[in-house]
Tab-separated table of C-alpha atoms and ligand atoms in Angstrom:
chain	number	residue	atom	x	y	z
A	16	UNK	CA	-39.670	202.599	226.072
A	17	UNK	CA	-43.431	203.555	225.368
A	18	UNK	CA	-43.767	206.693	223.043
A	19	UNK	CA	-47.426	208.305	222.435
A	20	UNK	CA	-47.610	210.254	218.966
A	21	UNK	CA	-49.736	211.979	216.655
A	22	UNK	CA	-49.723	211.686	213.088
A	23	UNK	CA	-47.638	208.448	213.336
A	24	UNK	CA	-49.483	206.950	210.613
A	25	UNK	CA	-48.027	209.546	207.902
A	26	UNK	CA	-45.488	209.362	205.573
A	27	UNK	CA	-42.906	209.925	208.354
A	28	UNK	CA	-44.263	208.580	211.299
A	29	UNK	CA	-44.806	205.365	209.775
A	30	UNK	CA	-41.278	204.770	208.732
A	31	UNK	CA	-40.776	205.796	212.040
A	32	UNK	CA	-42.293	203.655	214.050
A	33	UNK	CA	-41.023	200.523	211.852
A	34	UNK	CA	-37.529	201.240	211.906
A	35	UNK	CA	-38.293	201.868	216.093
A	36	UNK	CA	-39.966	198.930	216.732
A	37	UNK	CA	-39.545	196.505	218.770
A	38	UNK	CA	-36.849	198.650	220.886
A	39	UNK	CA	-40.164	201.899	221.458
A	40	UNK	CA	-43.811	200.621	221.941
A	41	UNK	CA	-45.364	203.286	219.837
A	42	UNK	CA	-49.435	204.348	220.917
A	43	UNK	CA	-50.918	206.559	217.714
A	44	UNK	CA	-53.611	209.070	218.195
A	45	UNK	CA	-54.422	210.407	214.575
A	46	UNK	CA	-57.383	210.126	212.381
A	47	UNK	CA	-56.575	206.588	211.480
A	48	UNK	CA	-56.631	205.136	214.985
A	49	UNK	CA	-59.847	207.229	215.645
A	50	UNK	CA	-58.272	210.173	217.583
A	51	UNK	CA	-58.880	213.908	215.867
A	52	UNK	CA	-56.294	216.504	217.237
A	53	UNK	CA	-59.253	219.288	217.288
A	54	UNK	CA	-60.719	217.358	219.728
A	55	UNK	CA	-58.692	218.747	222.364
A	56	UNK	CA	-60.390	217.115	225.566
A	57	UNK	CA	-60.319	213.460	224.030
A	58	UNK	CA	-56.363	214.050	223.552
A	59	UNK	CA	-55.769	215.325	227.030
A	60	UNK	CA	-57.172	212.522	228.761
A	61	UNK	CA	-55.310	210.022	226.285
A	62	UNK	CA	-52.036	211.483	226.689
A	63	UNK	CA	-52.559	211.804	230.690
A	64	UNK	CA	-53.551	208.612	230.770
A	65	UNK	CA	-50.270	207.285	229.110
A	66	UNK	CA	-47.120	206.422	231.346
A	67	UNK	CA	-45.059	207.404	227.887
A	68	UNK	CA	-42.185	209.757	229.215
A	69	UNK	CA	-42.268	210.992	225.243
A	70	UNK	CA	-44.962	212.636	223.115
A	71	UNK	CA	-44.014	212.628	219.303
A	72	UNK	CA	-46.138	215.267	217.909
A	73	UNK	CA	-45.867	214.459	213.820
A	74	UNK	CA	-49.422	214.915	212.775
A	75	UNK	CA	-50.093	218.005	210.993
A	76	UNK	CA	-52.049	219.596	207.483
A	77	UNK	CA	-48.880	218.914	205.661
A	78	UNK	CA	-50.232	220.408	202.303
A	79	UNK	CA	-48.584	223.032	201.333
A	80	UNK	CA	-50.377	224.418	198.159
A	81	UNK	CA	-53.879	223.484	200.326
A	82	UNK	CA	-52.795	225.788	203.204
A	83	UNK	CA	-51.682	228.866	200.803
A	84	UNK	CA	-55.225	229.197	199.499
A	85	UNK	CA	-56.428	228.936	203.002
A	86	UNK	CA	-54.133	231.775	204.523
A	87	UNK	CA	-56.501	234.660	204.097
A	88	UNK	CA	-58.388	232.720	206.787
A	89	UNK	CA	-55.602	233.255	209.164
A	90	UNK	CA	-56.298	231.839	212.578
A	91	UNK	CA	-59.805	230.428	211.166
A	92	UNK	CA	-58.156	228.143	208.574
A	93	UNK	CA	-57.602	224.586	208.835
A	94	UNK	CA	-53.425	224.707	208.694
A	95	UNK	CA	-53.602	227.086	211.891
A	96	UNK	CA	-55.933	225.158	213.830
A	97	UNK	CA	-53.820	222.140	213.037
A	98	UNK	CA	-50.760	223.015	213.085
A	99	UNK	CA	-51.363	225.463	215.996
A	100	UNK	CA	-54.344	225.233	217.972
A	101	UNK	CA	-53.764	221.425	218.306
A	102	UNK	CA	-50.146	222.020	218.915
A	103	UNK	CA	-50.918	224.620	221.766
A	104	UNK	CA	-52.539	221.986	223.647
A	105	UNK	CA	-50.034	219.436	223.232
A	106	UNK	CA	-47.674	221.814	224.809
A	107	UNK	CA	-50.242	222.258	227.558
A	108	UNK	CA	-50.594	218.115	228.113
A	109	UNK	CA	-46.934	217.994	228.305
A	110	UNK	CA	-46.535	220.751	230.529
A	111	UNK	CA	-49.479	219.840	232.678
A	112	UNK	CA	-47.837	215.804	232.882
A	113	UNK	CA	-43.960	216.751	232.786
A	114	UNK	CA	-43.950	214.786	229.743
A	115	UNK	CA	-40.782	215.523	226.910
A	116	UNK	CA	-42.129	216.478	223.534
A	117	UNK	CA	-40.381	216.511	219.857
A	118	UNK	CA	-41.945	218.239	217.530
A	119	UNK	CA	-41.288	217.988	213.630
A	120	UNK	CA	-40.952	220.842	212.026
A	121	UNK	CA	-39.332	221.840	208.296
A	122	UNK	CA	-36.967	223.559	206.351
A	123	UNK	CA	-39.830	225.839	205.015
A	124	UNK	CA	-39.230	227.975	208.330
A	125	UNK	CA	-36.769	229.721	206.505
A	126	UNK	CA	-36.645	232.191	203.762
A	127	UNK	CA	-33.534	231.115	201.512
A	128	UNK	CA	-31.871	233.978	201.285
A	129	UNK	CA	-28.936	233.361	202.856
A	130	UNK	CA	-26.093	230.434	201.702
A	131	UNK	CA	-26.719	228.200	204.401
A	132	UNK	CA	-28.978	227.935	207.955
A	133	UNK	CA	-27.690	226.759	211.500
A	134	UNK	CA	-29.799	225.667	214.120
A	135	UNK	CA	-29.596	229.252	215.707
A	136	UNK	CA	-30.418	230.862	212.439
A	137	UNK	CA	-34.169	233.275	212.659
A	138	UNK	CA	-36.692	231.600	210.724
A	139	UNK	CA	-38.811	233.943	208.223
A	140	UNK	CA	-41.337	231.913	206.674
A	141	UNK	CA	-42.691	232.643	202.989
A	142	UNK	CA	-45.618	230.441	203.194
A	143	UNK	CA	-48.742	229.908	205.441
A	144	UNK	CA	-47.659	226.403	205.909
A	145	UNK	CA	-44.057	227.290	206.885
A	146	UNK	CA	-45.684	229.898	209.192
A	147	UNK	CA	-48.130	228.207	210.839
A	148	UNK	CA	-44.861	225.356	211.698
A	149	UNK	CA	-42.796	228.330	212.680
A	150	UNK	CA	-45.736	229.436	215.138
A	151	UNK	CA	-45.912	225.685	216.029
A	152	UNK	CA	-42.163	225.635	217.034
A	153	UNK	CA	-42.463	228.952	219.322
A	154	UNK	CA	-45.050	227.274	221.063
A	155	UNK	CA	-42.740	224.095	221.796
A	156	UNK	CA	-39.876	226.324	223.062
A	157	UNK	CA	-42.241	227.545	225.625
A	158	UNK	CA	-41.644	224.312	227.373
A	159	UNK	CA	-37.932	225.020	228.000
A	160	UNK	CA	-35.608	222.041	228.405
A	161	UNK	CA	-38.202	219.101	227.824
A	162	UNK	CA	-38.896	220.416	224.146
A	163	UNK	CA	-36.927	218.712	221.187
A	164	UNK	CA	-37.386	220.162	217.467
A	165	UNK	CA	-36.267	218.330	214.567
A	166	UNK	CA	-36.000	220.149	211.508
A	167	UNK	CA	-36.191	217.860	208.218
A	168	UNK	CA	-36.649	218.538	204.232
A	169	UNK	CA	-38.446	216.468	201.998
A	170	UNK	CA	-38.663	213.338	203.737
A	171	UNK	CA	-38.506	210.434	201.208
A	172	UNK	CA	-38.836	206.641	201.881
A	173	UNK	CA	-38.637	203.113	200.672
A	174	UNK	CA	-42.592	201.799	199.978
A	175	UNK	CA	-44.142	205.486	200.903
A	176	UNK	CA	-47.369	204.667	202.701
A	177	UNK	CA	-50.652	207.327	202.284
A	178	UNK	CA	-48.979	210.000	200.092
A	179	UNK	CA	-46.300	209.512	198.185
A	180	UNK	CA	-43.331	210.924	198.604
A	181	UNK	CA	-41.157	213.545	195.520
A	182	UNK	CA	-39.038	210.283	194.841
A	183	UNK	CA	-41.991	208.415	194.233
A	184	UNK	CA	-44.230	211.004	192.570
A	185	UNK	CA	-40.931	211.916	190.256
A	186	UNK	CA	-40.882	207.794	189.786
A	187	UNK	CA	-44.521	207.715	188.816
A	188	UNK	CA	-44.241	209.999	186.054
A	189	UNK	CA	-41.018	208.748	184.629
A	190	UNK	CA	-42.781	205.332	184.315
A	191	UNK	CA	-45.375	206.903	182.550
A	192	UNK	CA	-42.972	208.839	180.271
A	193	UNK	CA	-44.339	212.196	181.079
A	194	UNK	CA	-41.711	215.369	181.471
A	195	UNK	CA	-40.683	216.262	184.880
A	196	UNK	CA	-40.083	220.167	185.023
A	197	UNK	CA	-37.247	220.960	187.786
A	198	UNK	CA	-35.523	224.254	189.214
A	199	UNK	CA	-31.562	224.240	188.462
A	200	UNK	CA	-31.227	227.353	190.890
A	201	UNK	CA	-33.058	226.118	194.107
A	202	UNK	CA	-31.200	223.991	196.855
A	203	UNK	CA	-33.026	221.897	199.203
A	204	UNK	CA	-31.492	219.155	201.426
A	205	UNK	CA	-34.058	216.063	201.482
A	206	UNK	CA	-34.037	213.947	204.271
A	207	UNK	CA	-33.967	210.391	203.916
A	208	UNK	CA	-36.318	209.099	206.740
A	209	UNK	CA	-34.560	205.900	208.008
A	210	UNK	CA	-31.603	208.772	208.935
A	211	UNK	CA	-34.583	210.425	211.048
A	212	UNK	CA	-35.291	207.103	213.187
A	213	UNK	CA	-31.644	206.668	213.798
A	214	UNK	CA	-31.112	210.525	214.721
A	215	UNK	CA	-34.221	209.805	216.915
A	216	UNK	CA	-33.289	206.699	218.469
A	217	UNK	CA	-29.806	209.190	219.413
A	218	UNK	CA	-31.976	212.287	220.865
A	219	UNK	CA	-34.166	209.944	222.895
A	220	UNK	CA	-31.992	208.447	224.396
A	221	UNK	CA	-29.558	211.328	225.190
A	222	UNK	CA	-32.580	213.234	226.431
A	223	UNK	CA	-31.683	216.167	223.684
A	224	UNK	CA	-33.275	218.979	223.839
A	225	UNK	CA	-33.243	222.142	221.764
A	226	UNK	CA	-33.334	222.409	218.046
A	227	UNK	CA	-32.045	219.770	215.476
A	228	UNK	CA	-31.312	219.608	211.746
A	229	UNK	CA	-31.683	216.498	210.523
A	230	UNK	CA	-31.555	216.616	206.495
A	231	UNK	CA	-28.908	215.281	203.495
A	232	UNK	CA	-25.438	215.297	203.890
A	233	UNK	CA	-25.140	218.053	201.485
A	234	UNK	CA	-27.482	220.042	199.774
A	235	UNK	CA	-28.422	219.303	195.870
A	236	UNK	CA	-30.756	221.429	193.266
A	237	UNK	CA	-34.369	220.068	192.090
A	238	UNK	CA	-33.025	219.134	189.010
A	239	UNK	CA	-30.153	217.368	190.062
A	240	UNK	CA	-32.418	215.493	192.143
A	241	UNK	CA	-34.494	214.304	189.618
A	242	UNK	CA	-31.169	213.178	187.171
A	243	UNK	CA	-30.240	211.070	190.286
A	244	UNK	CA	-33.613	209.204	190.777
A	245	UNK	CA	-33.545	208.847	186.777
A	246	UNK	CA	-29.699	207.092	187.107
A	247	UNK	CA	-30.614	205.257	190.086
A	248	UNK	CA	-33.966	203.431	189.093
A	249	UNK	CA	-32.246	203.594	185.593
A	250	UNK	CA	-34.733	205.595	183.360
A	251	UNK	CA	-32.050	206.766	181.112
A	252	UNK	CA	-34.717	208.589	178.676
A	253	UNK	CA	-36.790	210.363	182.006
A	254	UNK	CA	-37.830	213.710	180.884
A	255	UNK	CA	-36.011	215.733	183.143
A	256	UNK	CA	-36.327	219.351	182.286
A	257	UNK	CA	-34.546	222.530	183.333
A	258	UNK	CA	-36.748	225.329	184.757
A	259	UNK	CA	-35.797	228.201	186.978
A	260	UNK	CA	-37.407	228.565	190.355
A	261	UNK	CA	-39.059	231.878	189.729
A	262	UNK	CA	-40.821	230.320	186.703
A	263	UNK	CA	-41.366	227.148	188.517
A	264	UNK	CA	-42.811	228.496	191.487
A	265	UNK	CA	-44.959	231.144	189.853
A	266	UNK	CA	-47.903	231.671	191.406
A	267	UNK	CA	-47.422	228.904	194.137
A	268	UNK	CA	-46.923	228.561	197.872
A	269	UNK	CA	-42.831	229.191	197.756
A	270	UNK	CA	-40.359	227.184	199.402
A	271	UNK	CA	-37.025	228.557	200.805
A	272	UNK	CA	-34.917	229.024	197.460
A	273	UNK	CA	-31.751	227.843	199.224
A	274	UNK	CA	-32.452	225.661	201.764
A	275	UNK	CA	-29.477	224.395	202.471
A	276	UNK	CA	-29.672	223.599	206.169
A	277	UNK	CA	-26.534	223.013	208.582
A	278	UNK	CA	-26.614	219.686	210.797
A	279	UNK	CA	-23.280	219.809	212.944
A	280	UNK	CA	-25.136	219.429	216.151
A	281	UNK	CA	-26.517	215.662	215.058
A	282	UNK	CA	-23.346	214.635	213.600
A	283	UNK	CA	-21.456	215.469	217.379
A	284	UNK	CA	-23.683	212.731	218.465
A	285	UNK	CA	-22.559	210.052	215.966
A	286	UNK	CA	-25.090	210.259	213.521
A	287	UNK	CA	-24.622	209.285	210.431
A	288	UNK	CA	-26.118	211.278	207.589
A	289	UNK	CA	-26.490	210.095	204.019
A	290	UNK	CA	-26.212	212.417	200.337
A	291	UNK	CA	-29.545	212.271	198.547
A	292	UNK	CA	-27.638	209.268	196.478
A	293	UNK	CA	-26.612	207.287	199.170
A	294	UNK	CA	-30.760	207.355	200.478
A	295	UNK	CA	-31.729	206.849	197.098
A	296	UNK	CA	-29.515	203.746	196.783
A	297	UNK	CA	-31.086	202.593	199.824
A	298	UNK	CA	-34.745	202.871	198.920
A	299	UNK	CA	-33.867	201.273	195.569
A	300	UNK	CA	-32.225	198.484	197.564
A	301	UNK	CA	-35.073	198.083	200.328
A	302	UNK	CA	-37.848	198.460	197.594
A	303	UNK	CA	-36.271	195.445	195.367
A	304	UNK	CA	-35.686	193.080	198.770
A	305	UNK	CA	-39.215	193.422	199.487
A	306	UNK	CA	-40.313	192.916	196.206
A	307	UNK	CA	-38.719	189.252	196.169
A	308	UNK	CA	-39.857	188.490	199.912
A	309	UNK	CA	-43.382	189.263	198.423
A	310	UNK	CA	-42.992	187.279	195.476
B	10	NAP	N1	-43.569	215.566	203.957
B	10	NAP	C1	-43.007	216.936	203.627
B	10	NAP	O1	-42.322	216.870	203.025
B	10	NAP	C2	-42.434	217.412	205.184
B	10	NAP	C3	-41.567	218.101	205.127
B	10	NAP	C4	-41.068	218.530	206.191
B	10	NAP	C5	-41.642	218.809	207.694
B	10	NAP	N2	-42.125	217.233	207.593
B	10	NAP	C6	-43.689	217.339	208.920
B	10	NAP	O2	-43.222	216.193	209.036
B	10	NAP	C7	-44.728	215.818	209.903
B	10	NAP	C8	-45.063	214.998	209.372
B	10	NAP	O3	-45.532	214.740	208.224
B	10	NAP	P1	-45.586	213.651	206.753
B	10	NAP	O4	-44.891	214.425	205.567
B	10	NAP	O5	-45.588	212.237	207.194
B	10	NAP	O6	-47.286	214.064	206.948
B	10	NAP	P2	-48.333	213.321	206.727
B	10	NAP	O7	-48.101	211.798	205.580
B	10	NAP	O8	-49.433	214.448	205.590
B	10	NAP	O9	-49.113	212.789	207.729
B	10	NAP	C9	-49.650	213.613	208.461
B	10	NAP	C10	-50.151	212.845	209.839
B	10	NAP	O10	-50.595	214.030	211.014
B	10	NAP	C11	-52.231	212.643	211.008
B	10	NAP	N3	-53.013	214.223	211.401
B	10	NAP	C12	-53.711	215.340	209.896
B	10	NAP	N4	-54.414	216.208	210.722
B	10	NAP	C13	-54.992	215.431	211.587
B	10	NAP	C14	-56.010	215.987	212.782
B	10	NAP	N5	-56.891	216.924	212.574
B	10	NAP	N6	-56.286	214.728	213.491
B	10	NAP	C15	-55.222	213.878	213.671
B	10	NAP	N7	-54.098	213.335	213.063
B	10	NAP	C16	-54.310	214.413	212.034
B	10	NAP	C17	-52.158	212.379	209.909
B	10	NAP	O11	-53.433	211.316	210.191
B	10	NAP	P3	-54.061	210.557	209.478
B	10	NAP	O12	-53.543	210.305	208.150
B	10	NAP	O13	-55.334	209.103	210.274
B	10	NAP	O14	-55.264	211.349	208.576
B	10	NAP	C18	-51.255	211.803	209.470
B	10	NAP	O15	-50.764	210.737	210.499
B	10	NAP	C19	-45.223	217.006	209.858
B	10	NAP	O16	-45.151	217.670	210.996
B	10	NAP	C20	-44.860	217.935	208.604
B	10	NAP	O17	-44.735	219.269	208.967
B	10	NAP	C21	-43.011	216.952	206.314
């Protein structure tokens, strides 16, 4: 099946493409392939001219702290233009061409005041980035049945390209012997991107619609996650320092404090999500085998 998508050169998109090719054939519209999302008419012409039944909309302004700094610019901010206005253009194109639309969203749409969140819970984002992504969700939902929204959290993978995921940022600090401060009273549910790729295959095949959470099997604190990274990658002397959420995020864009996302809907489709520890183990093995094959 042909799929046309935005942002397939990014951290998440590039791994999904490599995991799902050649079962699916992808066309990427991102800056890397010469497309700017803000060129609405070129994006429209290209998607309209494609025979692909699905549009995968992965592209976003993903710099959470950068977005926060421009929140006073409201609808003139780059984050709003990319995450909301460009999404609206894509929704309109999908409406006019009767294509199905997959939109990747985030746990940052939630405020983190509940113990858990399922797909039907009402978002209330704390950060400007979260707000722009939620506005994108609402626009995508206006499409009705052809709309599929997948919320992910802190995605990680082997051999990240472009920007580093949080696991590799931690590894870089561990390798340099630098301290890593991590909250002990925050919960997140990091998405192993290979799980997302598998889930996507199931969802596309089932022509799924609505909202799905594709996250870790269980929630974990960032402190526990850092300890897991140190253990899995054998950094036994890693300097992982416990801090509190309020201390760590003082003056920064806030993530939800408790982002324990439930994932019952994707479980029913037969997708096995992994714990953070299992995902990390798979990442280490994949990196070891790619290192051996290069060597
Ligand atoms: N990373 C996270 O922690 C996280 C967490 C939850 C949800 N998500 C969501 O997951 C999706 C993928 O995120 P990611 O981490 O893979 O992002 P990423 O690595 O920052 O990649 C963003 C992608 O969007 C493209 N893009 C951005 N602005 C563009 C523009 N004006 N015109 C054309 N292309 C543009 C980039 O293209 P170029 O590289 O070619 O410029 C790149 O392919 C996003 O929707 C994000 O909101 C991410």
